[in-house]
Coordinates of C-alpha atoms in Angstrom, one line a residue:
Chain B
X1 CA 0.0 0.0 0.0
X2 CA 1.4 3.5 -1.1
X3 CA -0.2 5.2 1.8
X4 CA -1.9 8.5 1.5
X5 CA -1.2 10.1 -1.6
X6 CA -1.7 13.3 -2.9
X7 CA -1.8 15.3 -6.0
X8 CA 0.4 17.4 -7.8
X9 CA 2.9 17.6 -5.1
X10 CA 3.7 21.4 -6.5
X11 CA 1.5 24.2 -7.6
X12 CA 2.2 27.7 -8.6
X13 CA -0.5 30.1 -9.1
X14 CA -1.3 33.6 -9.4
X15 CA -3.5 36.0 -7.1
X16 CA -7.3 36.1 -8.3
X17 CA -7.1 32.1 -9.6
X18 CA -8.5 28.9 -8.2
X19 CA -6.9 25.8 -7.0
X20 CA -8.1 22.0 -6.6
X21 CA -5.8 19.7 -4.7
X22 CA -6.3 15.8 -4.3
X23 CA -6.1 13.3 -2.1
X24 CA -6.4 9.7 -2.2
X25 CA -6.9 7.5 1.4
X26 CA -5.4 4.6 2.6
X27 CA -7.7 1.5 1.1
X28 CA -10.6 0.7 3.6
X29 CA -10.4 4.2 5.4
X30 CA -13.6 6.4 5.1
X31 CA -12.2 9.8 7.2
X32 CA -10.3 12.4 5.0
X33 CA -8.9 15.2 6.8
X34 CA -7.5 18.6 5.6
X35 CA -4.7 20.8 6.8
X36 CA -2.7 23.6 6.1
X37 CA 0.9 24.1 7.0
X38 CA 2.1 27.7 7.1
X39 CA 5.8 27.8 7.4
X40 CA 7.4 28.0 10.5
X41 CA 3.9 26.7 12.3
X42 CA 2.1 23.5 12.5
X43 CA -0.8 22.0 10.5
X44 CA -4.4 23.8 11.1
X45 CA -7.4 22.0 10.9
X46 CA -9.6 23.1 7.8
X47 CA -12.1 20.4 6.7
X48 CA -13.0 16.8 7.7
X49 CA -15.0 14.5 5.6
X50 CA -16.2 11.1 6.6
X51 CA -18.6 8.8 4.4
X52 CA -19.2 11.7 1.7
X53 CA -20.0 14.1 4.7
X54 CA -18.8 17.3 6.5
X55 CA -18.0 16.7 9.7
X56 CA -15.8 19.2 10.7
X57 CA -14.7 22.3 9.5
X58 CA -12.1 25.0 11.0
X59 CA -11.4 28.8 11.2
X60 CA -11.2 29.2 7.3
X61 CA -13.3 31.6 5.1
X62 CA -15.6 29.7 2.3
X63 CA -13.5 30.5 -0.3
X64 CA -11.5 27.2 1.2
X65 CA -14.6 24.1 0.2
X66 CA -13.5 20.5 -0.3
X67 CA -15.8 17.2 -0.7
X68 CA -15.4 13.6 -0.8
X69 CA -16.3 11.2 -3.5
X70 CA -17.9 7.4 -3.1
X71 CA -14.0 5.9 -3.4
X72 CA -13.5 8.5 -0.5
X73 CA -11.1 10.6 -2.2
X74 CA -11.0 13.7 -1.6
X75 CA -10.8 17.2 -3.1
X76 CA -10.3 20.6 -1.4
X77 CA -11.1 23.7 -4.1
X78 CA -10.0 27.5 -2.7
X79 CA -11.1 30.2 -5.0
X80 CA -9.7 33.4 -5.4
X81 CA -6.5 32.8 -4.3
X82 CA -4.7 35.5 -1.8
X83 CA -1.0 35.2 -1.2
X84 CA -1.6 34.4 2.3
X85 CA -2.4 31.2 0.8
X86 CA 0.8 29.8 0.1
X87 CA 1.4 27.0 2.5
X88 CA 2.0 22.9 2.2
X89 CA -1.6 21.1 1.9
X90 CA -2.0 18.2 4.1
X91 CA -4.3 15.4 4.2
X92 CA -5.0 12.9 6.2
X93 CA -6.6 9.6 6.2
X94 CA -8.1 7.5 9.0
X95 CA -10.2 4.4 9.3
X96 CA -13.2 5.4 10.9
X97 CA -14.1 9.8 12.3
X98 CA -13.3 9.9 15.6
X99 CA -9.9 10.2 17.5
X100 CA -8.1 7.5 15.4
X101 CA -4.9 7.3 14.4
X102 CA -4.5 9.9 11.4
X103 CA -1.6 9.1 8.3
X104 CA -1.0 11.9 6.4
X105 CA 0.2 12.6 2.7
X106 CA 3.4 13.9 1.6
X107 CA 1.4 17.3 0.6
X108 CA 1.0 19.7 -1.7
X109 CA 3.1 22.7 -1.7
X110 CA 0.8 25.7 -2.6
X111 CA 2.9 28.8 -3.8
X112 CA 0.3 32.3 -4.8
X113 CA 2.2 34.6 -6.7
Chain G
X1 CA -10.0 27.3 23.6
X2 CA -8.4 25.0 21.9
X3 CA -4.5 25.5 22.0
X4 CA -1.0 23.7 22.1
X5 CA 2.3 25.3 22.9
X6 CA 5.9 24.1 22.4
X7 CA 7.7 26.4 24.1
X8 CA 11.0 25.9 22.0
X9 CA 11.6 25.9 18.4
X10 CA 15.3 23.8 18.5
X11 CA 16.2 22.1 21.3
X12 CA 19.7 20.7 20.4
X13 CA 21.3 17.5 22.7
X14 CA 24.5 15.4 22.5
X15 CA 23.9 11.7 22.0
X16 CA 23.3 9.9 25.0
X17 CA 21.9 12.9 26.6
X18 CA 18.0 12.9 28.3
X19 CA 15.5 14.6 26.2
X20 CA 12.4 16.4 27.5
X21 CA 10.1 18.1 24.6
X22 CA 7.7 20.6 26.3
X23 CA 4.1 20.4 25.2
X24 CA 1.2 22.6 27.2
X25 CA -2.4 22.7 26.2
X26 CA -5.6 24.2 27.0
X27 CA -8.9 22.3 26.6
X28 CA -12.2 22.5 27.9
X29 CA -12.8 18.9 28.6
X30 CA -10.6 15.6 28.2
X31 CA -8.6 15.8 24.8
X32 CA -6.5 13.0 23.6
X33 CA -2.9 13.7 22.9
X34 CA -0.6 12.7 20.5
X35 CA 3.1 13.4 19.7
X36 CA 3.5 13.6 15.3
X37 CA 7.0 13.1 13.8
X38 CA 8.6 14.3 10.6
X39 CA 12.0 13.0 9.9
X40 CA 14.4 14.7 7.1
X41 CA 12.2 14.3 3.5
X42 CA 9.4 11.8 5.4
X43 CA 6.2 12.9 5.9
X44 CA 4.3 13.6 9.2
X45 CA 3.7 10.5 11.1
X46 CA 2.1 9.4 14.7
X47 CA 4.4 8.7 17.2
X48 CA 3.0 8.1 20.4
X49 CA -0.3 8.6 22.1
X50 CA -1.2 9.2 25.2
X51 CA -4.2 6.6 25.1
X52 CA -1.4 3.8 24.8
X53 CA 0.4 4.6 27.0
X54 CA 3.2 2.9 25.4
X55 CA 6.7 3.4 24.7
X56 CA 8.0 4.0 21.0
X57 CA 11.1 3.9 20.0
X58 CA 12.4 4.9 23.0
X59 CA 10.4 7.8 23.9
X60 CA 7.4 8.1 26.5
X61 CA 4.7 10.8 27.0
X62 CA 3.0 11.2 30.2
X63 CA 0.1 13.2 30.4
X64 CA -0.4 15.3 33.1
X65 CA -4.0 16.8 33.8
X66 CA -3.3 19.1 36.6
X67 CA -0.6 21.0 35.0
X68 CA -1.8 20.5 31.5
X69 CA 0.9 18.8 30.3
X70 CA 2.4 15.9 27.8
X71 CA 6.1 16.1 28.0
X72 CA 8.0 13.8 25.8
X73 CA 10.8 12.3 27.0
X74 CA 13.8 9.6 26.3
X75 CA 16.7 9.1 28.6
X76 CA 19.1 8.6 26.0
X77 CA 19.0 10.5 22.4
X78 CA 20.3 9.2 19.8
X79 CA 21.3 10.7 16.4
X80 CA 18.8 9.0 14.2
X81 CA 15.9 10.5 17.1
X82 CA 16.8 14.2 15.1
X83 CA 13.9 15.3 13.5
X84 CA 10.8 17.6 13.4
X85 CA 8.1 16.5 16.9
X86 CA 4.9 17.9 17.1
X87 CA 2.6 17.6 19.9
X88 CA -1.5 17.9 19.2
X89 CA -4.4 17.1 20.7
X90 CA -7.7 16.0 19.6
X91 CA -11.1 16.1 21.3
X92 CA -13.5 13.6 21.6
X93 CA -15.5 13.9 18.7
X94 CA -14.4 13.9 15.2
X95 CA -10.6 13.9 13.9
X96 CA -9.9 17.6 13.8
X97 CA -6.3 18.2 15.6
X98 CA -4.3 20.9 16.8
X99 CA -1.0 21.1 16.4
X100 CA 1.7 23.2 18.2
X101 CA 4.3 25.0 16.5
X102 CA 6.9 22.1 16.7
X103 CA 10.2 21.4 18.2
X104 CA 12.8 20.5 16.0
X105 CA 15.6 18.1 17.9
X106 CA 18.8 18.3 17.2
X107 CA 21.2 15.6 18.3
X108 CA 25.0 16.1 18.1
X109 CA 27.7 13.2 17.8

């Protein structure tokens, strides 16, 4: 099993543009969790998704939306992308939603120019 | 709220030495608490939590309700233990955790 994986490990945009990242669980887990990573600070919460539903979302303004498809993959979307935005993009996989053991991605580096 | 603090950014040891990496929190309620890992060009991984009560590789995490704390410690670093810890906690619904800022551990030859 590869693990979490997640797609494209790099991404350069421009101020104004939108952005979809991707992640792909572990096989058999049904939790998808998202994080950023400013640097110099660790991951904040911003979404969680189990069985194709929200169940938890942090301090981030709706431009951030994600969802999660029937093979529980995920997707988080931000629109209108402020340079603020620039951080790595975590996610996170887990069997079941609540207070299991999390494996995270290798991330997606996010740079807004 | 919700909060986790590492109170040093580098803590840098001689092998052999004993380790101590300061976590505090503040929650309103029982949280679980975990210590992540991130060696050189891996990504973040679980190391410990304090459910288990376990010891992994080495290093053990007590958690200490009365003066909000989950220290980790090992007595004796070695080089291979350098590397990126973060402690975070989780409540007792749903997976959302939060992090501290991280320690990064530095062990010298």
């Amino acid at each position: 099993d590869a693990g979490v994986t997640q797609s494209p490990t790099h991404l350069i945009k421009t101020r104004g543009q939108h952005v979809t990242l991707r992640c792909s669980p572990i096989s058999g887990h049904k939790s998808v969790s998202w994080y950023q990573q400013v640097l110099g600070q660790g991951p904040q919460f911003i979404f969680q998704y189990y069985e194709k539903e929200e169940r938890g979302r942090g301090n981030f303004p709706d431009r951030f939306s994600a969802r999660q498809f029937p093979n529980y993959s995920s997707e988080l979307n931000v629109n209108a992308l402020l340079l603020g935005d620039s951080a790595l993009y975590l996610c996170a996989s887990s069997l079941e939603d609540r207070s299991t053991t999390q494996y995270f991605g290798p991330g997606t580096r996010l740079l807004v120019l | 709220a919700q909060r986790v603090t590492q109170p040093e950014k580098l803590l840098s040891v001689f092998k052999g030495a004993p380790v101590e990496l300061k976590c505090n929190y503040s929650y309103s309620g029982s949280p679980e608490l975990f210590w992540y890992v991130q060696y050189s060009r891996q990504r973040l991984q679980l190391l410990l939590r304090h459910i288990s009560r376990e010891s992994i590789k080495g290093f053990t995490a007590d958690l200490n309700k009365g003066e909000t704390s989950f220290h980790l410690k090992k007595p004796f670093a070695q080089e291979e233990d350098s590397a990126m810890y973060y402690c975070a906690l989780s409540g007792k619904y749903g997976n959302k955790l939060v992090f501290g800022a991280g320690t990064i551990l530095r062990v010298k030859s």
